[in-house]
Amino acid sequence: FCKPTRVQEYQSMDAVDMIRNLLLGCFDPPDEALEFYKDYWLPLERRAEEKKVAMKTLIASFLEAQRGQKNDPTDKAARTVKIGMIGGH
């Protein structure tokens, strides 16, 4: 793969594109990725667009809220990493 020489021929990926691709790349078989995209990701993008909120802002807000949650080290469920899940739960 080589990068097109004219700017009009490509668009750089931003963080949201990379997050989407990371999530979709975790599914096997690929049909499950398409189902996730149609059922969850695309409606989220459309809803954000309706509300005039950038997906980048939405994801940043979500991550900031997650960072603010306190984890209880005695909560076994919170420490359990489930195979196939990004972030463990």
PDB file of N, CA and C in Angstrom:
ATOM      1  N   PHE A   1       0.838  -1.183   0.000  1.00  0.00           N
ATOM      2  CA  PHE A   1       0.000   0.000   0.000  1.00  0.00           C
ATOM      3  C   PHE A   1       0.874   1.235   0.000  1.00  0.00           C
ATOM      4  N   CYS A   2       0.559   2.160  -0.852  1.00  0.00           N
ATOM      5  CA  CYS A   2       1.300   3.422  -0.846  1.00  0.00           C
ATOM      6  C   CYS A   2       0.309   4.578  -0.732  1.00  0.00           C
ATOM      7  N   LYS A   3       0.735   5.608  -0.069  1.00  0.00           N
ATOM      8  CA  LYS A   3      -0.100   6.780   0.148  1.00  0.00           C
ATOM      9  C   LYS A   3      -0.279   7.528  -1.174  1.00  0.00           C
ATOM     10  N   PRO A   4      -1.516   7.909  -1.502  1.00  0.00           N
ATOM     11  CA  PRO A   4      -1.731   8.687  -2.724  1.00  0.00           C
ATOM     12  C   PRO A   4      -0.929   9.988  -2.682  1.00  0.00           C
ATOM     13  N   THR A   5      -0.548  10.442  -3.838  1.00  0.00           N
ATOM     14  CA  THR A   5       0.284  11.642  -3.908  1.00  0.00           C
ATOM     15  C   THR A   5      -0.533  12.926  -3.836  1.00  0.00           C
ATOM     16  N   ARG A   6      -1.803  12.874  -4.153  1.00  0.00           N
ATOM     17  CA  ARG A   6      -2.640  14.074  -4.118  1.00  0.00           C
ATOM     18  C   ARG A   6      -3.546  14.038  -2.891  1.00  0.00           C
ATOM     19  N   VAL A   7      -3.615  15.139  -2.182  1.00  0.00           N
ATOM     20  CA  VAL A   7      -4.402  15.235  -0.956  1.00  0.00           C
ATOM     21  C   VAL A   7      -5.867  14.886  -1.206  1.00  0.00           C
ATOM     22  N   GLN A   8      -6.403  15.197  -2.358  1.00  0.00           N
ATOM     23  CA  GLN A   8      -7.803  14.925  -2.661  1.00  0.00           C
ATOM     24  C   GLN A   8      -8.102  13.427  -2.725  1.00  0.00           C
ATOM     25  N   GLU A   9      -7.096  12.600  -2.818  1.00  0.00           N
ATOM     26  CA  GLU A   9      -7.290  11.163  -2.993  1.00  0.00           C
ATOM     27  C   GLU A   9      -7.338  10.380  -1.685  1.00  0.00           C
ATOM     28  N   TYR A  10      -7.106  11.032  -0.578  1.00  0.00           N
ATOM     29  CA  TYR A  10      -7.125  10.308   0.690  1.00  0.00           C
ATOM     30  C   TYR A  10      -7.552  11.223   1.828  1.00  0.00           C
ATOM     31  N   GLN A  11      -7.892  10.581   2.921  1.00  0.00           N
ATOM     32  CA  GLN A  11      -8.197  11.311   4.139  1.00  0.00           C
ATOM     33  C   GLN A  11      -7.495  10.590   5.280  1.00  0.00           C
ATOM     34  N   SER A  12      -6.781  11.326   6.085  1.00  0.00           N
ATOM     35  CA  SER A  12      -6.057  10.727   7.202  1.00  0.00           C
ATOM     36  C   SER A  12      -7.038  10.185   8.238  1.00  0.00           C
ATOM     37  N   MET A  13      -6.628   9.101   8.888  1.00  0.00           N
ATOM     38  CA  MET A  13      -7.447   8.540   9.965  1.00  0.00           C
ATOM     39  C   MET A  13      -7.235   9.357  11.220  1.00  0.00           C
ATOM     40  N   ASP A  14      -8.311   9.571  11.949  1.00  0.00           N
ATOM     41  CA  ASP A  14      -8.170  10.230  13.244  1.00  0.00           C
ATOM     42  C   ASP A  14      -8.357   9.189  14.338  1.00  0.00           C
ATOM     43  N   ALA A  15      -8.351   9.630  15.582  1.00  0.00           N
ATOM     44  CA  ALA A  15      -8.441   8.711  16.722  1.00  0.00           C
ATOM     45  C   ALA A  15      -9.734   7.903  16.703  1.00  0.00           C
ATOM     46  N   VAL A  16     -10.832   8.528  16.307  1.00  0.00           N
ATOM     47  CA  VAL A  16     -12.119   7.819  16.268  1.00  0.00           C
ATOM     48  C   VAL A  16     -12.074   6.676  15.259  1.00  0.00           C
ATOM     49  N   ASP A  17     -11.464   6.919  14.102  1.00  0.00           N
ATOM     50  CA  ASP A  17     -11.327   5.851  13.099  1.00  0.00           C
ATOM     51  C   ASP A  17     -10.515   4.689  13.655  1.00  0.00           C
ATOM     52  N   MET A  18      -9.461   5.008  14.368  1.00  0.00           N
ATOM     53  CA  MET A  18      -8.608   3.959  14.935  1.00  0.00           C
ATOM     54  C   MET A  18      -9.337   3.170  16.014  1.00  0.00           C
ATOM     55  N   ILE A  19     -10.111   3.850  16.843  1.00  0.00           N
ATOM     56  CA  ILE A  19     -10.893   3.166  17.876  1.00  0.00           C
ATOM     57  C   ILE A  19     -11.924   2.255  17.225  1.00  0.00           C
ATOM     58  N   ARG A  20     -12.627   2.759  16.223  1.00  0.00           N
ATOM     59  CA  ARG A  20     -13.616   1.950  15.515  1.00  0.00           C
ATOM     60  C   ARG A  20     -12.957   0.710  14.913  1.00  0.00           C
ATOM     61  N   ASN A  21     -11.821   0.905  14.246  1.00  0.00           N
ATOM     62  CA  ASN A  21     -11.142  -0.221  13.612  1.00  0.00           C
ATOM     63  C   ASN A  21     -10.628  -1.227  14.642  1.00  0.00           C
ATOM     64  N   LEU A  22     -10.167  -0.731  15.789  1.00  0.00           N
ATOM     65  CA  LEU A  22      -9.733  -1.620  16.857  1.00  0.00           C
ATOM     66  C   LEU A  22     -10.895  -2.479  17.354  1.00  0.00           C
ATOM     67  N   LEU A  23     -12.018  -1.844  17.598  1.00  0.00           N
ATOM     68  CA  LEU A  23     -13.199  -2.576  18.057  1.00  0.00           C
ATOM     69  C   LEU A  23     -13.659  -3.598  17.022  1.00  0.00           C
ATOM     70  N   LEU A  24     -13.775  -3.172  15.782  1.00  0.00           N
ATOM     71  CA  LEU A  24     -14.272  -4.067  14.742  1.00  0.00           C
ATOM     72  C   LEU A  24     -13.298  -5.200  14.443  1.00  0.00           C
ATOM     73  N   GLY A  25     -12.008  -4.949  14.651  1.00  0.00           N
ATOM     74  CA  GLY A  25     -11.004  -5.978  14.402  1.00  0.00           C
ATOM     75  C   GLY A  25     -11.004  -7.085  15.440  1.00  0.00           C
ATOM     76  N   CYS A  26     -11.730  -6.901  16.529  1.00  0.00           N
ATOM     77  CA  CYS A  26     -11.774  -7.899  17.601  1.00  0.00           C
ATOM     78  C   CYS A  26     -12.803  -8.993  17.351  1.00  0.00           C
ATOM     79  N   PHE A  27     -13.621  -8.840  16.342  1.00  0.00           N
ATOM     80  CA  PHE A  27     -14.683  -9.811  16.105  1.00  0.00           C
ATOM     81  C   PHE A  27     -14.226 -10.918  15.173  1.00  0.00           C
ATOM     82  N   ASP A  28     -14.656 -12.126  15.506  1.00  0.00           N
ATOM     83  CA  ASP A  28     -14.413 -13.273  14.648  1.00  0.00           C
ATOM     84  C   ASP A  28     -15.621 -14.182  14.784  1.00  0.00           C
ATOM     85  N   PRO A  29     -16.373 -14.405  13.791  1.00  0.00           N
ATOM     86  CA  PRO A  29     -16.138 -14.112  12.382  1.00  0.00           C
ATOM     87  C   PRO A  29     -16.460 -12.654  12.032  1.00  0.00           C
ATOM     88  N   PRO A  30     -16.016 -12.233  10.846  1.00  0.00           N
ATOM     89  CA  PRO A  30     -16.236 -10.850  10.409  1.00  0.00           C
ATOM     90  C   PRO A  30     -17.715 -10.440  10.364  1.00  0.00           C
ATOM     91  N   ASP A  31     -18.605 -11.399  10.222  1.00  0.00           N
ATOM     92  CA  ASP A  31     -20.037 -11.072  10.211  1.00  0.00           C
ATOM     93  C   ASP A  31     -20.454 -10.406  11.521  1.00  0.00           C
ATOM     94  N   GLU A  32     -19.825 -10.806  12.628  1.00  0.00           N
ATOM     95  CA  GLU A  32     -20.138 -10.207  13.925  1.00  0.00           C
ATOM     96  C   GLU A  32     -19.677  -8.752  13.979  1.00  0.00           C
ATOM     97  N   ALA A  33     -18.569  -8.446  13.304  1.00  0.00           N
ATOM     98  CA  ALA A  33     -18.090  -7.062  13.237  1.00  0.00           C
ATOM     99  C   ALA A  33     -19.100  -6.198  12.497  1.00  0.00           C
ATOM    100  N   LEU A  34     -19.621  -6.716  11.405  1.00  0.00           N
ATOM    101  CA  LEU A  34     -20.610  -5.974  10.631  1.00  0.00           C
ATOM    102  C   LEU A  34     -21.881  -5.763  11.445  1.00  0.00           C
ATOM    103  N   GLU A  35     -22.284  -6.783  12.174  1.00  0.00           N
ATOM    104  CA  GLU A  35     -23.470  -6.676  13.034  1.00  0.00           C
ATOM    105  C   GLU A  35     -23.259  -5.623  14.127  1.00  0.00           C
ATOM    106  N   PHE A  36     -22.079  -5.640  14.773  1.00  0.00           N
ATOM    107  CA  PHE A  36     -21.763  -4.637  15.783  1.00  0.00           C
ATOM    108  C   PHE A  36     -21.790  -3.242  15.171  1.00  0.00           C
ATOM    109  N   TYR A  37     -21.179  -3.104  13.999  1.00  0.00           N
ATOM    110  CA  TYR A  37     -21.133  -1.800  13.331  1.00  0.00           C
ATOM    111  C   TYR A  37     -22.539  -1.279  13.052  1.00  0.00           C
ATOM    112  N   LYS A  38     -23.378  -2.133  12.478  1.00  0.00           N
ATOM    113  CA  LYS A  38     -24.741  -1.716  12.116  1.00  0.00           C
ATOM    114  C   LYS A  38     -25.615  -1.463  13.344  1.00  0.00           C
ATOM    115  N   ASP A  39     -25.489  -2.324  14.360  1.00  0.00           N
ATOM    116  CA  ASP A  39     -26.377  -2.239  15.523  1.00  0.00           C
ATOM    117  C   ASP A  39     -25.945  -1.212  16.569  1.00  0.00           C
ATOM    118  N   TYR A  40     -24.643  -0.945  16.664  1.00  0.00           N
ATOM    119  CA  TYR A  40     -24.154  -0.090  17.748  1.00  0.00           C
ATOM    120  C   TYR A  40     -23.372   1.139  17.266  1.00  0.00           C
ATOM    121  N   TRP A  41     -22.322   0.901  16.463  1.00  0.00           N
ATOM    122  CA  TRP A  41     -21.446   2.008  16.101  1.00  0.00           C
ATOM    123  C   TRP A  41     -22.145   3.026  15.198  1.00  0.00           C
ATOM    124  N   LEU A  42     -22.770   2.566  14.133  1.00  0.00           N
ATOM    125  CA  LEU A  42     -23.422   3.479  13.197  1.00  0.00           C
ATOM    126  C   LEU A  42     -24.537   4.285  13.870  1.00  0.00           C
ATOM    127  N   PRO A  43     -25.427   3.670  14.667  1.00  0.00           N
ATOM    128  CA  PRO A  43     -26.425   4.482  15.373  1.00  0.00           C
ATOM    129  C   PRO A  43     -25.789   5.508  16.323  1.00  0.00           C
ATOM    130  N   LEU A  44     -24.672   5.141  16.957  1.00  0.00           N
ATOM    131  CA  LEU A  44     -23.984   6.076  17.838  1.00  0.00           C
ATOM    132  C   LEU A  44     -23.457   7.270  17.042  1.00  0.00           C
ATOM    133  N   GLU A  45     -22.842   7.001  15.889  1.00  0.00           N
ATOM    134  CA  GLU A  45     -22.358   8.085  15.033  1.00  0.00           C
ATOM    135  C   GLU A  45     -23.508   8.979  14.580  1.00  0.00           C
ATOM    136  N   ARG A  46     -24.594   8.361  14.180  1.00  0.00           N
ATOM    137  CA  ARG A  46     -25.744   9.140  13.702  1.00  0.00           C
ATOM    138  C   ARG A  46     -26.353   9.981  14.819  1.00  0.00           C
ATOM    139  N   ARG A  47     -26.444   9.409  16.006  1.00  0.00           N
ATOM    140  CA  ARG A  47     -27.002  10.148  17.142  1.00  0.00           C
ATOM    141  C   ARG A  47     -26.092  11.329  17.512  1.00  0.00           C
ATOM    142  N   ALA A  48     -24.803  11.095  17.495  1.00  0.00           N
ATOM    143  CA  ALA A  48     -23.860  12.175  17.787  1.00  0.00           C
ATOM    144  C   ALA A  48     -23.999  13.289  16.752  1.00  0.00           C
ATOM    145  N   GLU A  49     -24.161  12.905  15.503  1.00  0.00           N
ATOM    146  CA  GLU A  49     -24.331  13.898  14.436  1.00  0.00           C
ATOM    147  C   GLU A  49     -25.617  14.698  14.627  1.00  0.00           C
ATOM    148  N   GLU A  50     -26.698  14.021  15.000  1.00  0.00           N
ATOM    149  CA  GLU A  50     -27.973  14.701  15.249  1.00  0.00           C
ATOM    150  C   GLU A  50     -27.842  15.728  16.362  1.00  0.00           C
ATOM    151  N   LYS A  51     -27.089  15.374  17.392  1.00  0.00           N
ATOM    152  CA  LYS A  51     -26.917  16.246  18.561  1.00  0.00           C
ATOM    153  C   LYS A  51     -25.791  17.265  18.352  1.00  0.00           C
ATOM    154  N   LYS A  52     -25.165  17.219  17.168  1.00  0.00           N
ATOM    155  CA  LYS A  52     -24.057  18.127  16.841  1.00  0.00           C
ATOM    156  C   LYS A  52     -22.877  17.955  17.801  1.00  0.00           C
ATOM    157  N   VAL A  53     -22.620  16.701  18.150  1.00  0.00           N
ATOM    158  CA  VAL A  53     -21.505  16.363  19.025  1.00  0.00           C
ATOM    159  C   VAL A  53     -20.521  15.522  18.214  1.00  0.00           C
ATOM    160  N   ALA A  54     -19.268  15.897  18.231  1.00  0.00           N
ATOM    161  CA  ALA A  54     -18.260  15.119  17.512  1.00  0.00           C
ATOM    162  C   ALA A  54     -18.026  13.796  18.241  1.00  0.00           C
ATOM    163  N   MET A  55     -17.835  12.732  17.471  1.00  0.00           N
ATOM    164  CA  MET A  55     -17.554  11.424  18.076  1.00  0.00           C
ATOM    165  C   MET A  55     -16.313  11.505  18.960  1.00  0.00           C
ATOM    166  N   LYS A  56     -15.346  12.294  18.548  1.00  0.00           N
ATOM    167  CA  LYS A  56     -14.126  12.449  19.336  1.00  0.00           C
ATOM    168  C   LYS A  56     -14.456  12.998  20.728  1.00  0.00           C
ATOM    169  N   THR A  57     -15.348  13.965  20.789  1.00  0.00           N
ATOM    170  CA  THR A  57     -15.772  14.551  22.065  1.00  0.00           C
ATOM    171  C   THR A  57     -16.542  13.531  22.883  1.00  0.00           C
ATOM    172  N   LEU A  58     -17.401  12.772  22.225  1.00  0.00           N
ATOM    173  CA  LEU A  58     -18.192  11.751  22.900  1.00  0.00           C
ATOM    174  C   LEU A  58     -17.291  10.690  23.535  1.00  0.00           C
ATOM    175  N   ILE A  59     -16.322  10.212  22.784  1.00  0.00           N
ATOM    176  CA  ILE A  59     -15.413   9.184  23.283  1.00  0.00           C
ATOM    177  C   ILE A  59     -14.524   9.754  24.397  1.00  0.00           C
ATOM    178  N   ALA A  60     -14.056  10.974  24.220  1.00  0.00           N
ATOM    179  CA  ALA A  60     -13.233  11.605  25.257  1.00  0.00           C
ATOM    180  C   ALA A  60     -14.024  11.754  26.556  1.00  0.00           C
ATOM    181  N   SER A  61     -15.286  12.136  26.461  1.00  0.00           N
ATOM    182  CA  SER A  61     -16.136  12.274  27.655  1.00  0.00           C
ATOM    183  C   SER A  61     -16.336  10.931  28.331  1.00  0.00           C
ATOM    184  N   PHE A  62     -16.559   9.891  27.539  1.00  0.00           N
ATOM    185  CA  PHE A  62     -16.733   8.544  28.082  1.00  0.00           C
ATOM    186  C   PHE A  62     -15.468   8.097  28.824  1.00  0.00           C
ATOM    187  N   LEU A  63     -14.314   8.284  28.194  1.00  0.00           N
ATOM    188  CA  LEU A  63     -13.064   7.862  28.825  1.00  0.00           C
ATOM    189  C   LEU A  63     -12.775   8.656  30.096  1.00  0.00           C
ATOM    190  N   GLU A  64     -13.091   9.935  30.076  1.00  0.00           N
ATOM    191  CA  GLU A  64     -12.888  10.753  31.273  1.00  0.00           C
ATOM    192  C   GLU A  64     -13.798  10.281  32.407  1.00  0.00           C
ATOM    193  N   ALA A  65     -15.029   9.929  32.082  1.00  0.00           N
ATOM    194  CA  ALA A  65     -15.957   9.418  33.098  1.00  0.00           C
ATOM    195  C   ALA A  65     -15.455   8.092  33.659  1.00  0.00           C
ATOM    196  N   GLN A  66     -14.893   7.247  32.805  1.00  0.00           N
ATOM    197  CA  GLN A  66     -14.346   5.968  33.262  1.00  0.00           C
ATOM    198  C   GLN A  66     -13.166   6.185  34.194  1.00  0.00           C
ATOM    199  N   ARG A  67     -12.339   7.149  33.880  1.00  0.00           N
ATOM    200  CA  ARG A  67     -11.173   7.448  34.696  1.00  0.00           C
ATOM    201  C   ARG A  67     -11.595   7.927  36.084  1.00  0.00           C
ATOM    202  N   GLY A  68     -12.721   8.606  36.163  1.00  0.00           N
ATOM    203  CA  GLY A  68     -13.209   9.133  37.431  1.00  0.00           C
ATOM    204  C   GLY A  68     -13.840   8.091  38.332  1.00  0.00           C
ATOM    205  N   GLN A  69     -14.178   6.924  37.785  1.00  0.00           N
ATOM    206  CA  GLN A  69     -14.785   5.879  38.607  1.00  0.00           C
ATOM    207  C   GLN A  69     -13.716   5.220  39.464  1.00  0.00           C
ATOM    208  N   LYS A  70     -14.048   4.999  40.700  1.00  0.00           N
ATOM    209  CA  LYS A  70     -13.122   4.335  41.620  1.00  0.00           C
ATOM    210  C   LYS A  70     -13.315   2.828  41.520  1.00  0.00           C
ATOM    211  N   ASN A  71     -12.211   2.108  41.389  1.00  0.00           N
ATOM    212  CA  ASN A  71     -12.265   0.651  41.344  1.00  0.00           C
ATOM    213  C   ASN A  71     -12.060   0.088  42.730  1.00  0.00           C
ATOM    214  N   ASP A  72     -12.914  -0.834  43.105  1.00  0.00           N
ATOM    215  CA  ASP A  72     -12.806  -1.505  44.399  1.00  0.00           C
ATOM    216  C   ASP A  72     -11.915  -2.733  44.212  1.00  0.00           C
ATOM    217  N   PRO A  73     -10.715  -2.755  44.799  1.00  0.00           N
ATOM    218  CA  PRO A  73      -9.798  -3.886  44.605  1.00  0.00           C
ATOM    219  C   PRO A  73     -10.337  -5.199  45.151  1.00  0.00           C
ATOM    220  N   THR A  74     -11.370  -5.147  46.009  1.00  0.00           N
ATOM    221  CA  THR A  74     -11.955  -6.377  46.542  1.00  0.00           C
ATOM    222  C   THR A  74     -13.049  -6.930  45.626  1.00  0.00           C
ATOM    223  N   ASP A  75     -13.432  -6.168  44.616  1.00  0.00           N
ATOM    224  CA  ASP A  75     -14.477  -6.594  43.682  1.00  0.00           C
ATOM    225  C   ASP A  75     -13.859  -7.497  42.616  1.00  0.00           C
ATOM    226  N   LYS A  76     -14.051  -8.805  42.791  1.00  0.00           N
ATOM    227  CA  LYS A  76     -13.441  -9.778  41.880  1.00  0.00           C
ATOM    228  C   LYS A  76     -13.932  -9.582  40.448  1.00  0.00           C
ATOM    229  N   ALA A  77     -15.205  -9.266  40.269  1.00  0.00           N
ATOM    230  CA  ALA A  77     -15.754  -9.070  38.921  1.00  0.00           C
ATOM    231  C   ALA A  77     -15.064  -7.910  38.216  1.00  0.00           C
ATOM    232  N   ALA A  78     -14.701  -6.876  38.945  1.00  0.00           N
ATOM    233  CA  ALA A  78     -14.031  -5.717  38.353  1.00  0.00           C
ATOM    234  C   ALA A  78     -12.611  -6.053  37.916  1.00  0.00           C
ATOM    235  N   ARG A  79     -11.993  -7.053  38.561  1.00  0.00           N
ATOM    236  CA  ARG A  79     -10.619  -7.430  38.235  1.00  0.00           C
ATOM    237  C   ARG A  79     -10.556  -8.530  37.190  1.00  0.00           C
ATOM    238  N   THR A  80     -11.670  -9.161  36.875  1.00  0.00           N
ATOM    239  CA  THR A  80     -11.681 -10.286  35.939  1.00  0.00           C
ATOM    240  C   THR A  80     -11.645  -9.778  34.512  1.00  0.00           C
ATOM    241  N   VAL A  81     -10.699 -10.265  33.754  1.00  0.00           N
ATOM    242  CA  VAL A  81     -10.611  -9.917  32.342  1.00  0.00           C
ATOM    243  C   VAL A  81     -11.259 -11.026  31.549  1.00  0.00           C
ATOM    244  N   LYS A  82     -12.237 -10.668  30.767  1.00  0.00           N
ATOM    245  CA  LYS A  82     -12.937 -11.652  29.953  1.00  0.00           C
ATOM    246  C   LYS A  82     -12.273 -11.739  28.587  1.00  0.00           C
ATOM    247  N   ILE A  83     -11.990 -12.911  28.144  1.00  0.00           N
ATOM    248  CA  ILE A  83     -11.335 -13.122  26.872  1.00  0.00           C
ATOM    249  C   ILE A  83     -12.216 -12.562  25.750  1.00  0.00           C
ATOM    250  N   GLY A  84     -11.587 -11.804  24.870  1.00  0.00           N
ATOM    251  CA  GLY A  84     -12.307 -11.245  23.728  1.00  0.00           C
ATOM    252  C   GLY A  84     -12.907  -9.879  23.984  1.00  0.00           C
ATOM    253  N   MET A  85     -12.782  -9.381  25.197  1.00  0.00           N
ATOM    254  CA  MET A  85     -13.366  -8.074  25.513  1.00  0.00           C
ATOM    255  C   MET A  85     -12.252  -7.050  25.655  1.00  0.00           C
ATOM    256  N   ILE A  86     -12.395  -5.925  25.008  1.00  0.00           N
ATOM    257  CA  ILE A  86     -11.435  -4.846  25.149  1.00  0.00           C
ATOM    258  C   ILE A  86     -11.652  -4.200  26.503  1.00  0.00           C
ATOM    259  N   GLY A  87     -10.598  -4.024  27.239  1.00  0.00           N
ATOM    260  CA  GLY A  87     -10.692  -3.378  28.542  1.00  0.00           C
ATOM    261  C   GLY A  87     -11.112  -4.309  29.670  1.00  0.00           C
ATOM    262  N   GLY A  88     -11.479  -5.536  29.361  1.00  0.00           N
ATOM    263  CA  GLY A  88     -11.784  -6.514  30.393  1.00  0.00           C
ATOM    264  C   GLY A  88     -13.240  -6.654  30.747  1.00  0.00           C
ATOM    265  N   HIS A  89     -14.045  -5.599  30.579  1.00  0.00           N
ATOM    266  CA  HIS A  89     -15.468  -5.726  30.873  1.00  0.00           C
ATOM    267  C   HIS A  89     -16.234  -4.568  30.279  1.00  0.00           C
TER     268      HIS A  89
END
